[in-house]
Amino acid sequence: VERECNFIHFLVSRQQSTQPNILSSLRINLTIKPSKLKHVPALFNINITLSTIIKMSSVFLLPRALSFGDSISDTGNQIRDHPVLYYAARLPYGQTYFHDKPTGRWSDGLLMIDYIAMDLKLPLLNPYLDKNTSFNNGVNFAVAASTALDDWFFAARNIPVKWANNNAPLKVQLNWFKTYLNSSVCQSNTDCARKLRRSIVILETGSNDYSYALFQGKSIQEVQTYIRDIVGAIVDAVREVIRLGAIRVVVTGTLPEGCCPIFLAAFPNSDPKAYDDKGCLRDLNEKGALAKLRPEFPHADIIYADYYAAFLSVLRRAESLGEPSSTLKACCGTGGLYNFDKNLTKVCGAPGVPVCPNPDQHISWDGTHLTQNNSMYTVEIDHFKF
């Protein structure tokens, strides 16, 4: 089997020998094309969960995780700029896990990136803009409200990025990453490459690029024309981190926006056919494809974590996970069918806005972001494609 298969082959073999029962519960679907074995044209596949593969990766004792993205992954960068402006800097944000000390996470507790770090046996990743903390085991560059594309793209289309007072798009986060490498991690380019080979990079971004356009009145048809640019920006970022030395990169899909209370409240439709069997808006759930980079970098493991499919799986399994029938209502919020104020005046964290007593039984925390419980579920059942 050629070189690009070695990583997963080692992981499966090692895990099978140390925990022989683990594979009995896996969904096997690993794609390998052994191009050097000319007489073996068949493909075989493995499709296992994000949680499982991260746990399997820990046999390497990867010392560092590096995270890029937006509010789905931000562990406190956004509030470092203007803490008074952002509700994630105050309660009830963080109440489930951090109790009386909000950290800037847009949830009642932990995020998906936190569960990934825990599965890797690493401490929770500190935000890059917190200069009084340790980055020995990695760093989180994600910033809430940030975009994959640069500001000029939106300005050219008359789309104000009004929720991101200081937008830190993907290129800015990549510049922070290079500064981090040069200032505290590496002695040379060779040293950087060596250390990045023993790191895992998680890249999650793109949903805000669609959201900002939709909320400025752009049609779904027009927004769909942005997919090539958004995916292109993500692909360029993957190329950049691999060229710097990374060989394990996880690229996540976006969550299905048509199932989020903020979109359900903002884009009501009188036609029952506009909604799927779970009550999500169909037109907002068109999934874009990620360009294939494996042939360009055969030495690297470029992995797609399908948050979209994982979220829908959580939604379909809501009753078995102990969640109520009102799965599309926000836990923290008020107003309308979805417990969310579409005028964005009485949102979670604002004075007088109530919080449900049982966030663990809700999918949405504040109408836009997942509860801690469902971040955990999404990682555990994530569809992970090699």
CSV table of C-alpha atoms in Angstrom, one decimal:
chain,number,residue,atom,x,y,z
A,1,VAL,CA,0.0,0.0,0.0
A,2,GLU,CA,1.5,3.4,-0.9
A,3,ARG,CA,2.7,6.0,1.5
A,4,GLU,CA,-0.5,8.0,2.0
A,5,CYS,CA,-2.2,4.9,3.4
A,6,ASN,CA,0.4,4.3,6.1
A,7,PHE,CA,-1.2,6.6,8.7
A,8,ILE,CA,-4.6,5.0,8.8
A,9,HIS,CA,-3.2,1.5,8.3
A,10,PHE,CA,-1.0,1.9,11.3
A,11,LEU,CA,-3.9,3.4,13.4
A,12,VAL,CA,-6.3,0.6,12.6
A,13,SER,CA,-3.6,-2.1,13.1
A,14,ARG,CA,-2.4,-0.6,16.4
A,15,GLN,CA,-5.9,0.0,17.7
A,16,GLN,CA,-7.0,-3.5,16.7
A,17,SER,CA,-4.1,-5.1,18.6
A,18,THR,CA,-4.5,-3.0,21.7
A,19,GLN,CA,-8.3,-2.8,21.8
A,20,PRO,CA,-9.6,-5.8,19.7
A,21,ASN,CA,-13.3,-4.9,20.2
A,22,ILE,CA,-13.1,-1.3,19.1
A,23,LEU,CA,-13.6,-2.1,15.4
A,24,SER,CA,-16.8,-4.0,16.0
A,25,SER,CA,-18.7,-0.7,16.5
A,26,LEU,CA,-17.1,1.2,13.6
A,27,ARG,CA,-18.7,2.1,10.3
A,28,ILE,CA,-16.0,0.8,7.9
A,29,ASN,CA,-15.6,2.9,4.7
A,30,LEU,CA,-11.9,3.8,4.2
A,31,THR,CA,-11.0,4.8,0.6
A,32,ILE,CA,-7.6,3.6,-0.6
A,33,LYS,CA,-6.5,3.4,-4.2
A,34,PRO,CA,-3.1,1.6,-4.2
A,35,SER,CA,-1.9,3.2,-7.5
A,36,LYS,CA,1.4,1.4,-7.3
A,37,LEU,CA,-0.3,-2.0,-7.3
A,38,LYS,CA,-1.4,-2.0,-10.9
A,39,HIS,CA,-3.2,-5.3,-10.7
A,40,VAL,CA,-5.4,-4.3,-7.8
A,41,PRO,CA,-7.9,-1.8,-9.3
A,42,ALA,CA,-10.5,-2.1,-6.6
A,43,LEU,CA,-11.0,0.5,-3.9
A,44,PHE,CA,-11.9,-0.2,-0.3
A,45,ASN,CA,-13.2,2.3,2.2
A,46,ILE,CA,-13.4,3.2,5.9
A,47,ASN,CA,-15.8,5.7,7.3
A,48,ILE,CA,-15.5,6.1,11.1
A,49,THR,CA,-16.4,8.7,13.6
A,50,LEU,CA,-14.4,11.9,14.3
A,51,SER,CA,-14.2,11.0,18.0
A,52,THR,CA,-12.9,7.5,17.2
A,53,ILE,CA,-10.2,8.6,14.8
A,54,ILE,CA,-9.0,11.3,17.1
A,55,LYS,CA,-8.7,8.8,19.9
A,56,MET,CA,-6.9,6.4,17.6
A,57,SER,CA,-4.6,9.3,16.6
A,58,SER,CA,-3.6,9.6,20.3
A,59,VAL,CA,-1.4,6.5,20.0
A,60,PHE,CA,1.0,8.9,18.3
A,61,LEU,CA,0.9,11.2,21.3
A,62,LEU,CA,0.5,14.2,19.0
A,63,PRO,CA,1.9,17.1,21.1
A,64,ARG,CA,0.1,19.9,19.4
A,65,ALA,CA,-3.3,20.9,17.9
A,66,LEU,CA,-3.9,24.0,15.9
A,67,SER,CA,-7.4,25.3,15.3
A,68,PHE,CA,-8.7,27.9,12.7
A,69,GLY,CA,-12.3,29.0,12.3
A,70,ASP,CA,-15.2,31.1,13.6
A,71,SER,CA,-17.6,31.0,16.6
A,72,ILE,CA,-18.1,27.2,16.3
A,73,SER,CA,-14.4,26.9,17.4
A,74,ASP,CA,-13.5,30.2,19.1
A,75,THR,CA,-12.3,29.6,22.7
A,76,GLY,CA,-11.9,33.3,23.5
A,77,ASN,CA,-10.2,35.3,20.8
A,78,GLN,CA,-13.2,37.6,19.9
A,79,ILE,CA,-13.7,38.8,23.4
A,80,ARG,CA,-10.1,39.8,23.7
A,81,ASP,CA,-10.7,42.8,21.4
A,82,HIS,CA,-13.9,44.2,22.9
A,83,PRO,CA,-15.2,42.1,25.8
A,84,VAL,CA,-18.1,44.5,26.6
A,85,LEU,CA,-19.5,44.1,23.1
A,86,TYR,CA,-19.9,40.4,23.1
A,87,TYR,CA,-22.4,38.4,25.1
A,88,ALA,CA,-20.1,35.3,25.2
A,89,ALA,CA,-18.0,37.3,27.7
A,90,ARG,CA,-20.8,37.1,30.3
A,91,LEU,CA,-23.2,34.6,31.7
A,92,PRO,CA,-25.2,32.6,30.9
A,93,TYR,CA,-22.5,31.7,28.3
A,94,GLY,CA,-20.2,29.0,29.8
A,95,GLN,CA,-22.6,28.2,32.7
A,96,THR,CA,-22.7,24.4,32.2
A,97,TYR,CA,-18.9,23.8,32.3
A,98,PHE,CA,-17.2,26.9,33.4
A,99,HIS,CA,-19.9,27.9,35.8
A,100,ASP,CA,-19.4,31.6,36.9
A,101,LYS,CA,-16.5,32.2,34.6
A,102,PRO,CA,-17.4,32.7,30.9
A,103,THR,CA,-14.5,32.2,28.5
A,104,GLY,CA,-15.8,33.6,25.3
A,105,ARG,CA,-17.1,30.3,24.0
A,106,TRP,CA,-20.4,30.8,22.2
A,107,SER,CA,-22.1,27.9,24.1
A,108,ASP,CA,-23.3,27.0,27.5
A,109,GLY,CA,-20.0,25.1,27.9
A,110,LEU,CA,-17.5,23.1,25.8
A,111,LEU,CA,-17.2,23.3,22.0
A,112,MET,CA,-16.5,20.6,19.4
A,113,ILE,CA,-12.8,21.7,19.3
A,114,ASP,CA,-12.6,21.1,23.1
A,115,TYR,CA,-13.8,17.5,22.8
A,116,ILE,CA,-11.3,17.0,20.0
A,117,ALA,CA,-8.5,18.3,22.3
A,118,MET,CA,-9.7,16.1,25.1
A,119,ASP,CA,-9.7,13.0,22.9
A,120,LEU,CA,-6.1,13.8,21.9
A,121,LYS,CA,-5.2,13.9,25.6
A,122,LEU,CA,-4.3,17.6,25.3
A,123,PRO,CA,-5.4,20.6,27.5
A,124,LEU,CA,-8.2,22.8,26.1
A,125,LEU,CA,-6.7,25.0,23.4
A,126,ASN,CA,-6.0,28.6,24.6
A,127,PRO,CA,-7.0,31.5,22.3
A,128,TYR,CA,-4.1,33.1,20.4
A,129,LEU,CA,-5.0,36.6,21.6
A,130,ASP,CA,-4.6,35.7,25.2
A,131,LYS,CA,-0.9,36.6,25.6
A,132,ASN,CA,-0.8,35.5,29.3
A,133,THR,CA,-1.2,31.8,28.7
A,134,SER,CA,0.6,28.7,27.5
A,135,PHE,CA,0.7,27.5,23.9
A,136,ASN,CA,2.9,24.5,24.5
A,137,ASN,CA,0.2,22.1,23.3
A,138,GLY,CA,-1.2,24.1,20.5
A,139,VAL,CA,-3.2,27.2,20.0
A,140,ASN,CA,-6.7,28.3,18.8
A,141,PHE,CA,-6.7,31.0,16.1
A,142,ALA,CA,-10.5,30.9,15.5
A,143,VAL,CA,-12.5,34.1,15.9
A,144,ALA,CA,-16.2,34.3,16.2
A,145,ALA,CA,-18.0,36.1,13.3
A,146,SER,CA,-14.9,35.7,11.1
A,147,THR,CA,-15.1,34.6,7.5
A,148,ALA,CA,-13.2,32.4,5.0
A,149,LEU,CA,-13.1,35.2,2.5
A,150,ASP,CA,-11.5,38.6,3.0
A,151,ASP,CA,-13.5,41.8,3.7
A,152,TRP,CA,-13.0,43.1,0.1
A,153,PHE,CA,-15.1,40.2,-1.3
A,154,PHE,CA,-18.1,41.4,0.7
A,155,ALA,CA,-17.5,45.1,0.2
A,156,ALA,CA,-17.5,44.5,-3.6
A,157,ARG,CA,-21.0,43.0,-3.3
A,158,ASN,CA,-22.4,45.6,-0.9
A,159,ILE,CA,-22.5,43.1,2.0
A,160,PRO,CA,-21.5,44.8,5.3
A,161,VAL,CA,-19.8,42.4,7.7
A,162,LYS,CA,-21.5,44.2,10.5
A,163,TRP,CA,-21.4,41.4,13.1
A,164,ALA,CA,-17.6,41.3,12.8
A,165,ASN,CA,-16.4,44.6,14.2
A,166,ASN,CA,-12.8,43.4,13.8
A,167,ASN,CA,-13.1,40.6,11.2
A,168,ALA,CA,-10.2,38.2,11.4
A,169,PRO,CA,-10.7,36.2,8.2
A,170,LEU,CA,-8.8,33.0,7.4
A,171,LYS,CA,-5.9,34.9,5.9
A,172,VAL,CA,-5.4,36.9,9.1
A,173,GLN,CA,-5.6,33.7,11.2
A,174,LEU,CA,-2.9,32.1,8.9
A,175,ASN,CA,-0.7,35.2,9.5
A,176,TRP,CA,-1.1,34.7,13.2
A,177,PHE,CA,-0.2,31.1,12.8
A,178,LYS,CA,3.0,32.0,11.0
A,179,THR,CA,3.9,34.5,13.7
A,180,TYR,CA,3.2,31.9,16.3
A,181,LEU,CA,5.6,29.5,14.6
A,182,ASN,CA,8.4,32.0,14.1
A,183,SER,CA,8.1,33.6,17.5
A,184,SER,CA,7.7,30.6,19.9
A,185,VAL,CA,7.9,27.3,18.2
A,186,CYS,CA,10.5,27.0,15.5
A,187,GLN,CA,14.2,27.8,15.1
A,188,SER,CA,14.1,27.3,11.3
A,189,ASN,CA,11.9,26.2,8.5
A,190,THR,CA,13.2,22.7,8.8
A,191,ASP,CA,12.4,22.7,12.5
A,192,CYS,CA,8.9,24.0,11.8
A,193,ALA,CA,8.2,21.2,9.3
A,194,ARG,CA,9.5,18.6,11.8
A,195,LYS,CA,7.2,19.9,14.6
A,196,LEU,CA,4.2,20.4,12.3
A,197,ARG,CA,4.5,16.7,11.2
A,198,ARG,CA,3.6,15.8,14.8
A,199,SER,CA,0.7,18.2,15.0
A,200,ILE,CA,-2.9,18.1,13.9
A,201,VAL,CA,-4.6,21.1,12.1
A,202,ILE,CA,-8.3,21.6,12.4
A,203,LEU,CA,-9.9,24.1,10.0
A,204,GLU,CA,-13.5,25.0,10.4
A,205,THR,CA,-14.9,28.1,8.6
A,206,GLY,CA,-17.2,29.3,5.8
A,207,SER,CA,-20.7,29.5,7.4
A,208,ASN,CA,-20.5,33.2,8.1
A,209,ASP,CA,-19.7,33.9,4.5
A,210,TYR,CA,-23.1,32.5,3.5
A,211,SER,CA,-24.9,34.0,6.6
A,212,TYR,CA,-23.8,37.6,6.0
A,213,ALA,CA,-25.0,37.5,2.4
A,214,LEU,CA,-28.3,35.9,3.2
A,215,PHE,CA,-29.1,38.4,6.0
A,216,GLN,CA,-28.4,41.3,3.6
A,217,GLY,CA,-31.1,40.1,1.3
A,218,LYS,CA,-29.0,38.2,-1.3
A,219,SER,CA,-30.8,35.4,-2.9
A,220,ILE,CA,-29.9,31.8,-2.3
A,221,GLN,CA,-29.1,31.5,-6.0
A,222,GLU,CA,-26.6,34.3,-5.8
A,223,VAL,CA,-25.1,33.0,-2.6
A,224,GLN,CA,-24.6,29.7,-4.2
A,225,THR,CA,-22.2,31.4,-6.7
A,226,TYR,CA,-19.9,32.2,-3.8
A,227,ILE,CA,-19.3,28.6,-3.1
A,228,ARG,CA,-16.3,28.4,-5.5
A,229,ASP,CA,-14.6,31.4,-3.8
A,230,ILE,CA,-15.3,30.2,-0.2
A,231,VAL,CA,-14.1,26.6,-0.9
A,232,GLY,CA,-11.1,28.1,-2.8
A,233,ALA,CA,-10.1,30.1,0.2
A,234,ILE,CA,-10.3,27.0,2.4
A,235,VAL,CA,-8.3,24.9,-0.1
A,236,ASP,CA,-5.6,27.6,-0.3
A,237,ALA,CA,-5.3,27.6,3.5
A,238,VAL,CA,-4.9,23.8,3.5
A,239,ARG,CA,-2.2,24.1,0.9
A,240,GLU,CA,-0.4,26.7,3.0
A,241,VAL,CA,-0.3,24.7,6.2
A,242,ILE,CA,0.8,21.6,4.4
A,243,ARG,CA,3.6,23.5,2.6
A,244,LEU,CA,4.7,24.7,6.0
A,245,GLY,CA,5.0,21.1,7.1
A,246,ALA,CA,1.7,19.9,8.4
A,247,ILE,CA,0.7,16.3,7.3
A,248,ARG,CA,-2.5,15.8,9.2
A,249,VAL,CA,-5.3,18.3,8.4
A,250,VAL,CA,-8.9,18.1,9.3
A,251,VAL,CA,-11.3,20.2,7.2
A,252,THR,CA,-14.8,20.4,8.6
A,253,GLY,CA,-18.1,21.0,6.7
A,254,THR,CA,-20.5,23.7,7.8
A,255,LEU,CA,-23.6,22.9,10.0
A,256,PRO,CA,-26.9,22.9,8.1
A,257,GLU,CA,-28.1,26.5,8.5
A,258,GLY,CA,-31.7,25.6,7.6
A,259,CYS,CA,-32.0,23.9,11.0
A,260,CYS,CA,-30.8,26.9,13.1
A,261,PRO,CA,-33.4,29.0,14.9
A,262,ILE,CA,-31.8,32.2,13.6
A,263,PHE,CA,-32.5,31.2,10.0
A,264,LEU,CA,-35.9,29.6,10.7
A,265,ALA,CA,-37.1,32.8,12.4
A,266,ALA,CA,-35.6,35.1,9.8
A,267,PHE,CA,-36.9,33.2,6.7
A,268,PRO,CA,-40.3,31.8,7.5
A,269,ASN,CA,-42.2,30.1,4.6
A,270,SER,CA,-45.9,29.5,4.3
A,271,ASP,CA,-45.4,26.6,2.0
A,272,PRO,CA,-45.1,23.3,4.0
A,273,LYS,CA,-42.9,21.9,1.2
A,274,ALA,CA,-40.2,24.4,2.0
A,275,TYR,CA,-39.5,22.3,5.2
A,276,ASP,CA,-38.1,18.8,5.4
A,277,ASP,CA,-39.4,16.1,7.7
A,278,LYS,CA,-37.5,17.6,10.7
A,279,GLY,CA,-38.8,21.1,10.1
A,280,CYS,CA,-35.6,22.5,8.6
A,281,LEU,CA,-35.7,24.9,5.6
A,282,ARG,CA,-34.7,22.8,2.6
A,283,ASP,CA,-33.3,25.7,0.5
A,284,LEU,CA,-30.8,26.7,3.1
A,285,ASN,CA,-29.3,23.1,3.4
A,286,GLU,CA,-27.6,22.8,0.0
A,287,LYS,CA,-24.3,21.2,0.8
A,288,GLY,CA,-21.1,22.4,-1.1
A,289,ALA,CA,-18.3,20.0,-2.0
A,290,LEU,CA,-14.7,20.4,-0.9
A,291,ALA,CA,-12.1,20.2,-3.6
A,292,LYS,CA,-10.0,17.1,-3.5
A,293,LEU,CA,-6.4,17.8,-2.5
A,294,ARG,CA,-5.1,14.3,-1.9
A,295,PRO,CA,-3.5,13.8,-5.3
A,296,GLU,CA,-1.6,17.1,-4.9
A,297,PHE,CA,-0.3,16.1,-1.5
A,298,PRO,CA,0.0,12.3,-1.4
A,299,HIS,CA,2.2,12.4,1.7
A,300,ALA,CA,-0.5,14.2,3.8
A,301,ASP,CA,-3.7,13.0,5.4
A,302,ILE,CA,-6.4,15.5,4.4
A,303,ILE,CA,-9.5,14.5,6.2
A,304,TYR,CA,-13.1,15.8,5.8
A,305,ALA,CA,-15.2,15.9,8.9
A,306,ASP,CA,-18.8,16.1,7.8
A,307,TYR,CA,-20.4,18.3,10.5
A,308,TYR,CA,-23.4,18.8,8.2
A,309,ALA,CA,-24.3,15.0,8.2
A,310,ALA,CA,-23.4,14.7,11.9
A,311,PHE,CA,-25.8,17.5,12.9
A,312,LEU,CA,-28.6,15.9,10.9
A,313,SER,CA,-27.8,12.6,12.5
A,314,VAL,CA,-28.1,14.2,16.0
A,315,LEU,CA,-31.4,15.8,14.9
A,316,ARG,CA,-32.8,12.5,13.7
A,317,ARG,CA,-31.7,10.7,16.9
A,318,ALA,CA,-32.9,13.5,19.2
A,319,GLU,CA,-35.4,11.4,21.1
A,320,SER,CA,-32.9,8.5,21.7
A,321,LEU,CA,-30.4,11.1,23.0
A,322,GLY,CA,-33.0,12.3,25.6
A,323,GLU,CA,-34.0,15.5,23.8
A,324,PRO,CA,-37.6,16.9,23.6
A,325,SER,CA,-39.7,17.2,20.5
A,326,SER,CA,-39.0,20.9,20.2
A,327,THR,CA,-35.5,20.2,18.8
A,328,LEU,CA,-35.3,23.4,16.8
A,329,LYS,CA,-35.9,25.8,19.6
A,330,ALA,CA,-33.1,27.7,21.2
A,331,CYS,CA,-32.4,27.0,24.9
A,332,CYS,CA,-31.4,30.6,25.6
A,333,GLY,CA,-33.6,33.1,23.9
A,334,THR,CA,-37.2,34.4,23.6
A,335,GLY,CA,-39.9,35.0,21.0
A,336,GLY,CA,-41.7,33.2,18.2
A,337,LEU,CA,-41.8,29.5,17.3
A,338,TYR,CA,-38.1,29.0,17.8
A,339,ASN,CA,-37.5,30.9,21.0
A,340,PHE,CA,-35.4,33.4,19.0
A,341,ASP,CA,-35.9,37.1,18.4
A,342,LYS,CA,-35.4,37.7,14.7
A,343,ASN,CA,-34.8,41.4,15.3
A,344,LEU,CA,-31.7,40.5,17.3
A,345,THR,CA,-32.6,42.8,20.2
A,346,LYS,CA,-33.5,40.2,22.8
A,347,VAL,CA,-30.8,37.6,22.2
A,348,CYS,CA,-29.1,35.2,24.6
A,349,GLY,CA,-27.1,37.2,27.2
A,350,ALA,CA,-29.1,40.4,26.9
A,351,PRO,CA,-30.9,41.6,30.1
A,352,GLY,CA,-34.1,39.7,30.8
A,353,VAL,CA,-33.6,37.0,28.2
A,354,PRO,CA,-34.5,33.6,29.9
A,355,VAL,CA,-32.5,30.4,29.8
A,356,CYS,CA,-34.0,27.0,29.7
A,357,PRO,CA,-33.4,24.8,32.8
A,358,ASN,CA,-32.2,21.8,30.8
A,359,PRO,CA,-29.7,22.8,28.1
A,360,ASP,CA,-28.6,19.2,27.8
A,361,GLN,CA,-32.0,18.5,26.2
A,362,HIS,CA,-31.6,21.1,23.5
A,363,ILE,CA,-29.7,21.1,20.3
A,364,SER,CA,-29.4,24.8,19.9
A,365,TRP,CA,-28.0,26.9,22.8
A,366,ASP,CA,-28.7,30.5,21.6
A,367,GLY,CA,-30.3,30.1,18.2
A,368,THR,CA,-27.0,30.0,16.3
A,369,HIS,CA,-24.7,27.7,18.3
A,370,LEU,CA,-24.8,24.2,19.7
A,371,THR,CA,-25.2,23.3,23.3
A,372,GLN,CA,-22.3,21.6,25.0
A,373,ASN,CA,-24.1,18.3,25.0
A,374,ASN,CA,-24.7,18.4,21.2
A,375,SER,CA,-21.1,19.5,20.5
A,376,MET,CA,-20.1,16.3,22.2
A,377,TYR,CA,-22.7,14.2,20.2
A,378,THR,CA,-21.7,15.8,16.9
A,379,VAL,CA,-18.0,14.9,17.4
A,380,GLU,CA,-18.9,11.4,18.5
A,381,ILE,CA,-21.0,10.6,15.5
A,382,ASP,CA,-19.2,12.8,13.0
A,383,HIS,CA,-18.7,11.4,9.5
A,384,PHE,CA,-14.9,11.3,8.9
A,385,LYS,CA,-13.7,10.8,5.3
A,386,PHE,CA,-10.2,10.0,4.2
